[in-house]
Tab-separated table of C-alpha atoms in Angstrom:
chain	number	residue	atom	x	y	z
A	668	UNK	CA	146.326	100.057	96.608
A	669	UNK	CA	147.202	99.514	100.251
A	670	UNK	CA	145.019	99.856	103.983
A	671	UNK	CA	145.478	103.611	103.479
A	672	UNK	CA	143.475	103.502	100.405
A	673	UNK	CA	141.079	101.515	101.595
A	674	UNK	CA	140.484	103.483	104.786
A	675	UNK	CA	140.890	106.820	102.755
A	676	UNK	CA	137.410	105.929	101.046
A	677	UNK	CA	135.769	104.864	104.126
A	678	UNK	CA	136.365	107.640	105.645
A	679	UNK	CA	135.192	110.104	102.362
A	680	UNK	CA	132.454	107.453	102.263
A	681	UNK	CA	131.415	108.566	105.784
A	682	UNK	CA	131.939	112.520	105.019
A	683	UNK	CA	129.864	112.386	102.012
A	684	UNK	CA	127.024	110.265	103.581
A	685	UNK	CA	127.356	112.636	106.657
A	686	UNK	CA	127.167	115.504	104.139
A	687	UNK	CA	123.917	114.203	102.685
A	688	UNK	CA	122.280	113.483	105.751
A	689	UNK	CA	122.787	117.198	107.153
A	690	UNK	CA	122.134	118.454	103.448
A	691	UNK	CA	118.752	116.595	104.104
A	692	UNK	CA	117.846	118.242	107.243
A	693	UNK	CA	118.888	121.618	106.380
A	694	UNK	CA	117.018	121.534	103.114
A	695	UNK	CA	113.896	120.801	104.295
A	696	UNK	CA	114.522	124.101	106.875
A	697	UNK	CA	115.076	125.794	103.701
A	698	UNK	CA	112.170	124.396	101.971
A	699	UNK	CA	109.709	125.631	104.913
A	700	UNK	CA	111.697	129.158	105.193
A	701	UNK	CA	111.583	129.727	101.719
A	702	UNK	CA	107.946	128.756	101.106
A	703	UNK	CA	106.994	130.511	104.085
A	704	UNK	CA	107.924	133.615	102.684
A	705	UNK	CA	106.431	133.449	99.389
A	706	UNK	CA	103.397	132.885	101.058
A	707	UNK	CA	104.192	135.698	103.031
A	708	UNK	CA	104.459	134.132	106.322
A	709	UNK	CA	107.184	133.693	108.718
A	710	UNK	CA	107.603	130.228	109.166
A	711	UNK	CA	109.862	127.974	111.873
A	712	UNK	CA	111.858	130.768	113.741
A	713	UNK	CA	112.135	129.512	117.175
A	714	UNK	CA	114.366	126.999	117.693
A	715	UNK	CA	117.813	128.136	117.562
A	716	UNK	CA	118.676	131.466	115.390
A	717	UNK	CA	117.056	131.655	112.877
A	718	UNK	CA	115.093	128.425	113.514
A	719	UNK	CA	118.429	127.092	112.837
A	720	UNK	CA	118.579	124.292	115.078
A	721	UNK	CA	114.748	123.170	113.440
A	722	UNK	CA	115.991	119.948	112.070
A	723	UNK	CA	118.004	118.840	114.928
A	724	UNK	CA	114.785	119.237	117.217
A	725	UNK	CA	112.734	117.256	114.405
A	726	UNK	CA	115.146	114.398	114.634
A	727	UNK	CA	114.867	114.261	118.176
A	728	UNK	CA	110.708	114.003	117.999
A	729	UNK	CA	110.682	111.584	115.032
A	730	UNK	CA	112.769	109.114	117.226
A	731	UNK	CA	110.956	109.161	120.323
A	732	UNK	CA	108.033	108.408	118.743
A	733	UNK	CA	105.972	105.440	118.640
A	734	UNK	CA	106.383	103.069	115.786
A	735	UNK	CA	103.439	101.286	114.775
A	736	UNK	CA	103.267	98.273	112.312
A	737	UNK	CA	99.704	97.661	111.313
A	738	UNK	CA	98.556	94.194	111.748
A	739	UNK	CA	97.537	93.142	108.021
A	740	UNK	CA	100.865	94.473	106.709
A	741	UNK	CA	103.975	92.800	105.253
A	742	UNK	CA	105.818	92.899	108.123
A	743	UNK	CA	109.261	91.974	106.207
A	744	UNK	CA	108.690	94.678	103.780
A	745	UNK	CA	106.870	96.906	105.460
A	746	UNK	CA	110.382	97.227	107.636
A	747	UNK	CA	113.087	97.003	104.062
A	748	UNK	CA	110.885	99.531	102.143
A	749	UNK	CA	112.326	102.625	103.754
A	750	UNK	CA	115.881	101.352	103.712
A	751	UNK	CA	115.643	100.237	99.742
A	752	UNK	CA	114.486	103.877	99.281
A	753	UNK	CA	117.025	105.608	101.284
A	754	UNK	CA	119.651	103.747	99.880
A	755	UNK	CA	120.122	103.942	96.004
A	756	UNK	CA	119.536	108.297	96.772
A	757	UNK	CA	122.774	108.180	98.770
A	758	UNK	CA	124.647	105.837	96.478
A	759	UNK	CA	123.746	107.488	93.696
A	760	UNK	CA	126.222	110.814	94.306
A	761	UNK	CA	129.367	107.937	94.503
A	762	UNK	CA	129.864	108.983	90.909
A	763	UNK	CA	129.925	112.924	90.913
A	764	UNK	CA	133.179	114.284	91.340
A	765	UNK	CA	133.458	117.649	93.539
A	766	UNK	CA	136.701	118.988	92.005
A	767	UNK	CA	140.252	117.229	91.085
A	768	UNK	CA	141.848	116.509	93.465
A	769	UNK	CA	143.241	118.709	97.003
A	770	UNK	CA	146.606	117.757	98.725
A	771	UNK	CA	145.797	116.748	102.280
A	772	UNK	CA	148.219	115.424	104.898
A	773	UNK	CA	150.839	114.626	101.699
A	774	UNK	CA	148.571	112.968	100.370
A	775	UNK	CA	146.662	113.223	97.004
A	776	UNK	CA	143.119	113.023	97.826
A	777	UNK	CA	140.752	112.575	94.621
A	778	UNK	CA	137.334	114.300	95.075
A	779	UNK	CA	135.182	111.828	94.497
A	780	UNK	CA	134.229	108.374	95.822
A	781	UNK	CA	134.649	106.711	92.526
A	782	UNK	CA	135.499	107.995	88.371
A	783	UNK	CA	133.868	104.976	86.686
A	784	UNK	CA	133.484	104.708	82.768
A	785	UNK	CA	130.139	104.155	82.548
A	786	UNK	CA	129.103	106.928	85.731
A	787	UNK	CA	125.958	107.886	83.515
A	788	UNK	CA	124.929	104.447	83.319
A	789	UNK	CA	125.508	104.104	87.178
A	790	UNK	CA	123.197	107.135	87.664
A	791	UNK	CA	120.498	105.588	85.556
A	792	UNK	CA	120.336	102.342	87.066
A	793	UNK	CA	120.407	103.056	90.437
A	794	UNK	CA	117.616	105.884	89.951
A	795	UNK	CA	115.434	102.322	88.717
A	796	UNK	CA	115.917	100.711	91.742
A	797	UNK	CA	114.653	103.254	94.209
A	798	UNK	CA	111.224	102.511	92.275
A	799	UNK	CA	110.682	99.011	94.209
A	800	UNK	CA	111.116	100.647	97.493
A	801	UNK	CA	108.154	102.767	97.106
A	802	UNK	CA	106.301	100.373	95.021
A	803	UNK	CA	106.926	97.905	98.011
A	804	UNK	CA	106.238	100.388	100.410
A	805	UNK	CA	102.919	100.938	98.907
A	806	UNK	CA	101.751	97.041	98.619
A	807	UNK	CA	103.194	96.117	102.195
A	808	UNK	CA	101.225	98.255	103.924
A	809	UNK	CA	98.292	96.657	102.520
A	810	UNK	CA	95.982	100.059	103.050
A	811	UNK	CA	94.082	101.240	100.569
A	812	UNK	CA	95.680	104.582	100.124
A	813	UNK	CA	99.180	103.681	100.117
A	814	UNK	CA	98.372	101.232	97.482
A	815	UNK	CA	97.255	103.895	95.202
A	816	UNK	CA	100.007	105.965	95.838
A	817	UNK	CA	102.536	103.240	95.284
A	818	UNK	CA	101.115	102.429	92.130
A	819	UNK	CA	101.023	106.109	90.916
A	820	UNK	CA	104.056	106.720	91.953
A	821	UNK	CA	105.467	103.542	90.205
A	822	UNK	CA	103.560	104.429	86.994
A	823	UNK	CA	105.129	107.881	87.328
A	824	UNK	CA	108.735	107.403	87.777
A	825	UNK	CA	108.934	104.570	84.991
A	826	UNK	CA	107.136	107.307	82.787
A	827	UNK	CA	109.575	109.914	83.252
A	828	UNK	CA	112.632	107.969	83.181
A	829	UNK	CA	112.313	107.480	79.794
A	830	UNK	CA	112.340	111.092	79.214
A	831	UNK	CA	115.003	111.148	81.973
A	832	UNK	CA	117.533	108.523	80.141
A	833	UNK	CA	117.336	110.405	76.781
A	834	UNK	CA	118.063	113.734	77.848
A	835	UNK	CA	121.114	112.402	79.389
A	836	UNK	CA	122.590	111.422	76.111
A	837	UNK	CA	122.751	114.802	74.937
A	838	UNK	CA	126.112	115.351	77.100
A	839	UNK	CA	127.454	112.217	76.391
A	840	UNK	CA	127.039	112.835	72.497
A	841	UNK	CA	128.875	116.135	73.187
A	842	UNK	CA	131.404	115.145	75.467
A	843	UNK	CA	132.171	111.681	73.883
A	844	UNK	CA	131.992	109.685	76.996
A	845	UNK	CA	130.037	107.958	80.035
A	846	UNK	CA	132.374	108.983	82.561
A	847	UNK	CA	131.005	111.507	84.416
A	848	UNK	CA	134.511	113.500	85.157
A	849	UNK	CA	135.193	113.748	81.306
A	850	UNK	CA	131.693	115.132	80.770
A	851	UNK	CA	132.679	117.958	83.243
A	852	UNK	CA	135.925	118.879	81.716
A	853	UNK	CA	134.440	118.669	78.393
A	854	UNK	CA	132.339	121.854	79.947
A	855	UNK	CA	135.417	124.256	80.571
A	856	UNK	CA	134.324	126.735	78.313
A	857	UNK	CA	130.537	125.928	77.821
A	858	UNK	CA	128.215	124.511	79.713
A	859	UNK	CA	126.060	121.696	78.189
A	860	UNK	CA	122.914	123.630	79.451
A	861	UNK	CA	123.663	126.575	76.793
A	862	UNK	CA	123.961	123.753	73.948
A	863	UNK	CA	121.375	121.786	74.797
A	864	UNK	CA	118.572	123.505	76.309
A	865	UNK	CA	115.514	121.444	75.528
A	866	UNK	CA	117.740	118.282	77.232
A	867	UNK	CA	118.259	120.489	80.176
A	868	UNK	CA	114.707	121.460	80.268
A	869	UNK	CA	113.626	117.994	79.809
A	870	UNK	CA	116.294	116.920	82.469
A	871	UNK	CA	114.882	119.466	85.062
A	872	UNK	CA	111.411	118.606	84.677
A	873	UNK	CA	111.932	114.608	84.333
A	874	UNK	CA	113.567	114.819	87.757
A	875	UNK	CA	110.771	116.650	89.873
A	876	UNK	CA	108.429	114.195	88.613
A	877	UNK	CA	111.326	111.160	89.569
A	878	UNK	CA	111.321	112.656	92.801
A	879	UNK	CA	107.415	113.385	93.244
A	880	UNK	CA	107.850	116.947	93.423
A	881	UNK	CA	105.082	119.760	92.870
A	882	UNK	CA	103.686	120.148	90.873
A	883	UNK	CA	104.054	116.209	89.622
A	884	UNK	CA	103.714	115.284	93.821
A	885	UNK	CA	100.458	113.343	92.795
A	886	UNK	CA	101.742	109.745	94.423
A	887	UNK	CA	101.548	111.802	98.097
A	888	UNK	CA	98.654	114.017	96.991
A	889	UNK	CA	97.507	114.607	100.643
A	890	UNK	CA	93.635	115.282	99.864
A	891	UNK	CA	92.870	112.499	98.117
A	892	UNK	CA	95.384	109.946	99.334
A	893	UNK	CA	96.321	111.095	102.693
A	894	UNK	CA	99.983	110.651	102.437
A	895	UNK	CA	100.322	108.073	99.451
A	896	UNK	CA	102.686	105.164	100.044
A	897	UNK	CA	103.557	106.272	103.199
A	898	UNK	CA	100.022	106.678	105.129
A	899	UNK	CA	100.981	103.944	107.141
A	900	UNK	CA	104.676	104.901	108.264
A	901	UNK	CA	105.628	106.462	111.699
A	902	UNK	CA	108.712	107.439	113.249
A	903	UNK	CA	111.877	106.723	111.827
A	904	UNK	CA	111.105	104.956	109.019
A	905	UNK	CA	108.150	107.781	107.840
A	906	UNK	CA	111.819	109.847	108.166
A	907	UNK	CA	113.663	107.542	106.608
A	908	UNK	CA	111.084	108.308	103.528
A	909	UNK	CA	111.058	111.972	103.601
A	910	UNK	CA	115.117	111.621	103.898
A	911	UNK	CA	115.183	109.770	100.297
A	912	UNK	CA	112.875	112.416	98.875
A	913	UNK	CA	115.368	115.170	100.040
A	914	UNK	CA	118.418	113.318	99.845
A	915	UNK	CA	117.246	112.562	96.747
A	916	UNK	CA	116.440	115.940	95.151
A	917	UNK	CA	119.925	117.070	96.320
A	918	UNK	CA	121.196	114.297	94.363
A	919	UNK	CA	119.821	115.342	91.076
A	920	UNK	CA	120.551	118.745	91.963
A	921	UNK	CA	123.839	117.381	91.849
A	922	UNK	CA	123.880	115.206	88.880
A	923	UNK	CA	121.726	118.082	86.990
A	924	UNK	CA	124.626	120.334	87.856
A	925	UNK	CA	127.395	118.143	86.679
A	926	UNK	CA	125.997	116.963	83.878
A	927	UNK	CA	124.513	120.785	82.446
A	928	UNK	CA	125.734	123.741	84.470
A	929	UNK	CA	129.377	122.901	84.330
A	930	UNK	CA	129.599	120.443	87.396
A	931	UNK	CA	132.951	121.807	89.655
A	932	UNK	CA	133.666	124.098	86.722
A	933	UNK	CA	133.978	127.910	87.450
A	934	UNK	CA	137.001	130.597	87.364
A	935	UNK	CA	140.374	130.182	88.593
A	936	UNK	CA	138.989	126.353	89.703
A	937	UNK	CA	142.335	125.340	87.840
A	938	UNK	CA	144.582	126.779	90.105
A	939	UNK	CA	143.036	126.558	93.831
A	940	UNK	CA	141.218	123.186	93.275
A	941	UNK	CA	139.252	123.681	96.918
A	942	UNK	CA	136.844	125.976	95.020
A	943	UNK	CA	135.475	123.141	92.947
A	944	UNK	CA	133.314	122.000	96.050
A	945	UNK	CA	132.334	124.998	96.736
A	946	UNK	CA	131.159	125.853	93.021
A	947	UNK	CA	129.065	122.714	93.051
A	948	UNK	CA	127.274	123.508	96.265
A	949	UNK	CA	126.615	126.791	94.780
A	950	UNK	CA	125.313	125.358	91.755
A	951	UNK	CA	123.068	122.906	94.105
A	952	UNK	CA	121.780	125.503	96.155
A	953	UNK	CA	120.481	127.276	93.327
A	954	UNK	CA	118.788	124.359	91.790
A	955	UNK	CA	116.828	123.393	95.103
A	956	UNK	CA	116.203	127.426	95.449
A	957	UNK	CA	114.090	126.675	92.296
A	958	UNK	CA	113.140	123.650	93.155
A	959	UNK	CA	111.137	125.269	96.389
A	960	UNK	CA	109.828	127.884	94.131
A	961	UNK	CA	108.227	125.578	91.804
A	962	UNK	CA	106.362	124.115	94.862
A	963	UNK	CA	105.355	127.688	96.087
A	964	UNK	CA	103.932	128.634	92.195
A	965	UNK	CA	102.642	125.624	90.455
A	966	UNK	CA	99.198	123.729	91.770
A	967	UNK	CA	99.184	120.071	91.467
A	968	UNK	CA	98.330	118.094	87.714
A	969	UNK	CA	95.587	115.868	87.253
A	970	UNK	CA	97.112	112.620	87.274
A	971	UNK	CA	96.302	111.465	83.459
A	972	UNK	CA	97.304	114.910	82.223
A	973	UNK	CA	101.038	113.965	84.000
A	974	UNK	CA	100.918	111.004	82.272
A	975	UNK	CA	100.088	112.340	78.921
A	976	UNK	CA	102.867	115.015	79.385
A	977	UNK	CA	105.147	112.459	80.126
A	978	UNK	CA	104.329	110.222	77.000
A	979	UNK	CA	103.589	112.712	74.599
A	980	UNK	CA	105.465	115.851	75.486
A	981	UNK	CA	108.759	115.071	77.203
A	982	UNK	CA	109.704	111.686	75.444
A	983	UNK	CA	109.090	112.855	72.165
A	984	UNK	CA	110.750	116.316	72.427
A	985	UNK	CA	113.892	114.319	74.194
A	986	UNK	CA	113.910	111.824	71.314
A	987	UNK	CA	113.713	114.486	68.709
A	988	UNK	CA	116.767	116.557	71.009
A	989	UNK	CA	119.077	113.503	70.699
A	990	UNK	CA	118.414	113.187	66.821
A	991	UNK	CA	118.855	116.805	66.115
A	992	UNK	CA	122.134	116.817	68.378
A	993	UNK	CA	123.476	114.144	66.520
A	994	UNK	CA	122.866	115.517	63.556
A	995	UNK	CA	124.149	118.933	64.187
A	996	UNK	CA	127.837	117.134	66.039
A	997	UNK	CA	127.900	115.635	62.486
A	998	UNK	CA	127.640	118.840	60.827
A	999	UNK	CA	130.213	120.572	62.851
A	1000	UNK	CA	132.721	117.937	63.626
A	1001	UNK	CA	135.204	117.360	60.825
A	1002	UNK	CA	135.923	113.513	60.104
B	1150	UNK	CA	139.653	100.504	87.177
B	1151	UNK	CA	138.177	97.889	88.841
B	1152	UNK	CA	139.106	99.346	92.077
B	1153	UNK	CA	136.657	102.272	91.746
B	1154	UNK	CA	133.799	100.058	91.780
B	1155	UNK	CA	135.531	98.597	95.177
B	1156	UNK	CA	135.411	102.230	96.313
B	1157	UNK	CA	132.014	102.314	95.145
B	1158	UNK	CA	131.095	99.059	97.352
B	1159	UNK	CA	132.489	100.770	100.154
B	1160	UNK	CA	129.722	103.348	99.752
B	1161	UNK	CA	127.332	101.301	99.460
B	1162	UNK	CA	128.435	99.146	102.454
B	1163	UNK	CA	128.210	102.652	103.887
B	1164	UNK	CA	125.668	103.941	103.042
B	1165	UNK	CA	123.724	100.604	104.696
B	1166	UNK	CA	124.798	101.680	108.229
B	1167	UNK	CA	122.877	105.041	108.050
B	1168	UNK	CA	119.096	103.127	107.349
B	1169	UNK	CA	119.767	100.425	109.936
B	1170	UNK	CA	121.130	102.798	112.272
B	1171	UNK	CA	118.029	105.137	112.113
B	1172	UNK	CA	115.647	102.052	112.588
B	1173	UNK	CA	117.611	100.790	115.279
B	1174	UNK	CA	118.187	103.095	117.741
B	1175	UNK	CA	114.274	104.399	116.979
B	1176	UNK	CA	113.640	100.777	118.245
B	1177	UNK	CA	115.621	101.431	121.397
B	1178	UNK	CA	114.147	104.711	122.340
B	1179	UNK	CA	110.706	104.788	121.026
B	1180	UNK	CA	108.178	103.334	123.641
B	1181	UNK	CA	105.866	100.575	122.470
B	1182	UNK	CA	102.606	99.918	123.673
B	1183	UNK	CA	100.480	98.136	120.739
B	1184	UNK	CA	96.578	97.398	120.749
B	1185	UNK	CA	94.082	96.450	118.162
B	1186	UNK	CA	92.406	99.639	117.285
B	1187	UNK	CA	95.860	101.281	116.736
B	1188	UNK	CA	97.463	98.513	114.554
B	1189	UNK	CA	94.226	98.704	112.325
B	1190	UNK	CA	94.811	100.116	108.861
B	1191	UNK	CA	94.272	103.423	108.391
B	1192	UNK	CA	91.034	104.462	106.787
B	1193	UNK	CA	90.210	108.073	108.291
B	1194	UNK	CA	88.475	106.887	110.813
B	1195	UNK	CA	86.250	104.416	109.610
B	1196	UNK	CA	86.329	100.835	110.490
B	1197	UNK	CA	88.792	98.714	107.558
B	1198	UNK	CA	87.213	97.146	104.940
B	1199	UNK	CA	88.466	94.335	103.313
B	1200	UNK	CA	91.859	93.758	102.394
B	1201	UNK	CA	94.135	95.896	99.577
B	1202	UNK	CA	95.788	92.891	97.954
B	1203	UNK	CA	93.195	92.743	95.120
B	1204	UNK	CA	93.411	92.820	91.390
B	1205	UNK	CA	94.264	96.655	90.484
B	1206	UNK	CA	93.552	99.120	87.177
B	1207	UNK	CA	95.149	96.896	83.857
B	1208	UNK	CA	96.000	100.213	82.639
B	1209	UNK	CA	99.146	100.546	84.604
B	1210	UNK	CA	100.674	97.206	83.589
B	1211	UNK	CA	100.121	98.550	80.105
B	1212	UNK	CA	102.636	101.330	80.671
B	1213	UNK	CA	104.929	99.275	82.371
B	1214	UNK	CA	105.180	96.972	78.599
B	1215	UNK	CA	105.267	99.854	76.818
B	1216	UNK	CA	107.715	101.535	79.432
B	1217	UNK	CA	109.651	98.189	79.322
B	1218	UNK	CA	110.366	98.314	75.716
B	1219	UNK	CA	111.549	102.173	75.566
B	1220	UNK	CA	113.410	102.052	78.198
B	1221	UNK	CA	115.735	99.096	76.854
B	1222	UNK	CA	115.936	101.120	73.458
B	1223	UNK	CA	117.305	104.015	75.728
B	1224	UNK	CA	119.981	102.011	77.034
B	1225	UNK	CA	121.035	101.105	73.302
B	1226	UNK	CA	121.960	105.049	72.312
B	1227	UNK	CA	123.927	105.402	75.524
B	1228	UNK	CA	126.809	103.314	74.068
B	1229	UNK	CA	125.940	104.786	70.851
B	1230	UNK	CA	126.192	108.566	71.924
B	1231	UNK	CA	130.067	106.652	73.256
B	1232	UNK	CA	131.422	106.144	69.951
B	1233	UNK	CA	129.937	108.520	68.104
B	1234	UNK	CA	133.184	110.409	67.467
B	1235	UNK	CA	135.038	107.232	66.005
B	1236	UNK	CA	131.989	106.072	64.068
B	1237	UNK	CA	131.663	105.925	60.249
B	1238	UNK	CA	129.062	108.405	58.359
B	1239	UNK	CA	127.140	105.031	57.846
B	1240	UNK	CA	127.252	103.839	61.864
B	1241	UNK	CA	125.560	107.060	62.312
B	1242	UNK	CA	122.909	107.007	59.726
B	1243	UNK	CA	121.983	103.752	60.973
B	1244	UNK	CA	121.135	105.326	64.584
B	1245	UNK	CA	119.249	107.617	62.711
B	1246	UNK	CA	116.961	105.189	61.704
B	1247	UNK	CA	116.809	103.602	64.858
B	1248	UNK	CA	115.822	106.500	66.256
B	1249	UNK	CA	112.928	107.628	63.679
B	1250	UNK	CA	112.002	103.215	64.369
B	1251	UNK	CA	111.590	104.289	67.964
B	1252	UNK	CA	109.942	107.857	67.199
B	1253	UNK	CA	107.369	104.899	64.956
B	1254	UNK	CA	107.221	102.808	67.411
B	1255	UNK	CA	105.851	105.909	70.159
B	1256	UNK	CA	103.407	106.719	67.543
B	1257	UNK	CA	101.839	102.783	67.477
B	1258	UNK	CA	101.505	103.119	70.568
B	1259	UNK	CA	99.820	106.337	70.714
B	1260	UNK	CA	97.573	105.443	67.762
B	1261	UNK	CA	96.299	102.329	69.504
B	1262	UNK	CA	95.438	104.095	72.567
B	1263	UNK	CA	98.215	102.282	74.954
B	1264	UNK	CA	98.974	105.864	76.154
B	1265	UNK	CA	95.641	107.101	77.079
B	1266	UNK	CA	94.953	107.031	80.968
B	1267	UNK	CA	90.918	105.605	81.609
């Protein structure tokens, strides 16, 4: 524990929060690409090759334009919504852990920000909090629209983090632990998604409705509620919201990955440990792939239908998933 | 140990800068020219009416109980699922019933219509 250390994590702090930021802006090129050709158009294509240089040219419009504050709003809130939101979607990847460890400058450089005991934990609480940003969001901008779609949204979330929290406890029950790097090497032969397949279901669909995600985007339903909690925003901080959502779904992309699909986990990871990174992006990439594709297939559900799934469907069949796991580690665990 | 959740404050310490420097220099560059009509809240079109702090469906603070309860039962199988490896045959029976209490519990609620959306 010296300086070194301390500016060692600063500066992966910076990478990984400059990592998410262009993750954000190049997913949301993919997103339009990819749905663009499913619905058998071209989409953005201009700017740059291959409409590569899209996001960069988005950025540059958000920021010159005008913010407005409407006059009956929160004005306090109406300006810390945004950064509540943003916030606990970056901080939320400090737990996942790309690979081992790589040898950089003689030094040992771990690949991840932090390996707490109780990562899973940290996941789950910090997935609460971005709740009160959009709930806040919603009720500061004292408009009719974003009210609704704060308080669906709110409703949602809480809903599906039940479901959300359970089927995380599959993988702990098989791997023995909350620490999210044991959970990964407790996949080197297996991955968790192969023995527990209604958790990873549940997992998958419990996090596009925590995001607001077709086809559970009801809280930003843009025919009946304009834009949901966010009618009201312009400029930076309307990006600021559309960089949670994004930032966001790579982060469970992430955290789905680790926690099901075998996290850094892939062949010969053991002996060149650089191609744990690049195993987890490939894993991510995949996940948002689907992600997009969900959006491109599914229409929107009626709102108390998403709520009934939630309550009756996913929490029961993740409740009934963590009793028949435990049972079944009982059964083949010799004690 | 307890330096990885320093490492972890240095994220989040972090992780503020990219927010506040969005909002900031979108404050420097973006012009600002304010009037009435524009502030207004947004109502497609139509002149506001009335104000959106009112009282709001019951319905939803119903799911936030119920979601209030579950959600603190969740957090008790987490350290559970932990030490299930070192626990005795009988440490695991007994979240076996706490989990067919909580699978009981879902069902009162169902029955009495807290999970119904009006």
């Amino acid at each position: 524990m010296d300086a070194g250390m301390i500016w060692e994590w600063i500066i992966k702090s910076i990478f990984l929060i400059l990592f998410m930021t262009g993750g954000f802006a190049y997913v949301t090129l993919l997103e339009r690409r990819v749905l663009a050709r499913m619905q058998v158009r071209i989409g953005p294509n201009r700017v740059g090759k291959f409409g590569l240089l899209q996001p960069i040219a988005d950025a540059v419009k958000l920021i010159f334009k005008e913010e407005l504050i409407p006059a009956g709003a929160d004005k306090l809130m109406f300006i810390v919504a945004p950064v509540i939101t943003v916030i606990p979607a970056l901080i939320i990847t400090g737990v996942i852990p790309w690979g081992t460890s790589i040898n950089l400058f003689g030094r040992e450089i771990a690949l991840s920000i932090a390996n707490v005991n109780v990562g899973v934990l940290y996941i789950m609480a910090v997935t609460s909090i971005s709740v009160y940003g959009i709930t806040l969001a919603g009720w500061s901008s004292n408009n009719k629209y974003a009210m609704f779609g704060g308080l669906r949204s709110t409703a949602q979330m809480i809903s599906y983090e039940l479901a959300l929290g359970l089927s995380l406890v599959g993988p702990i029950l098989l791997a023995g632990s909350m620490n999210v790097m044991d959970i990964v090497q407790a996949q080197k032969t297996l991955p968790f998604a192969l023995l527990q397949p209604a958790g990873f279901i549940v997992y998958f669909m419990a996090t596009l409705a925590e995001i607001n995600r077709a086809p559970f985007d009801m809280p930003e339903a843009e025919q009946e509620l304009t834009a949901g909690y966010h009618t009201e925003y312009s400029s930076m901080k309307f990006a600021l919201f559309f960089m949670a959502e994004y930032i966001k779904m790579i982060a469970v992309a992430m955290i789905g990955s680790t926690m099901f699909l075998g996290g850094f986990q892939g062949p010969f990871v053991d002996q060149l440990p650089w191609l744990g990174p690049v195993y987890l992006f490939g894993k991510v990439i995949v996940w948002l792939f689907v992600d997009i594709w969900i959006r491109a297939t599914l229409p929107r559900i009626r709102y108390d239908k998403l709520m009934a799934l939630g309550w009756k469907v996913m929490y029961p069949i993740a409740l009934l998933n963590v009793f028949i796991t435990g049972i079944l580690v009982v059964l083949t665990t010799k004690r | 140990m307890l330096s990885n959740w320093l490492y972890i404050g240095i994220f989040m310490v972090v992780s503020l800068f990219l927010p506040a420097a969005a909002i900031f220099i979108a404050g420097l560059l973006a012009p600002k020219k304010p009037n009435a009509i524009k502030n207004a809240t947004y109502e497609c079109g139509m002149e506001t009416v009335g104000d959106s702090w009112i009282q709001f469906k019951a319905q939803y603070y119903v799911f936030a109980l119920v979601f209030l309860v579950f959600d603190i039962e969740t957090v008790f199988l987490f350290p559970w699922a932990v030490a299930y490896n070192q626990m005795t045959l009988f440490g695991v029976l007994e979240a076996i019933v706490f989990i067919l209490i909580l699978l009981g519990a879902l069902i009162y609620a169902w029955r009495k219509g807290a999970l119904e959306w009006h």
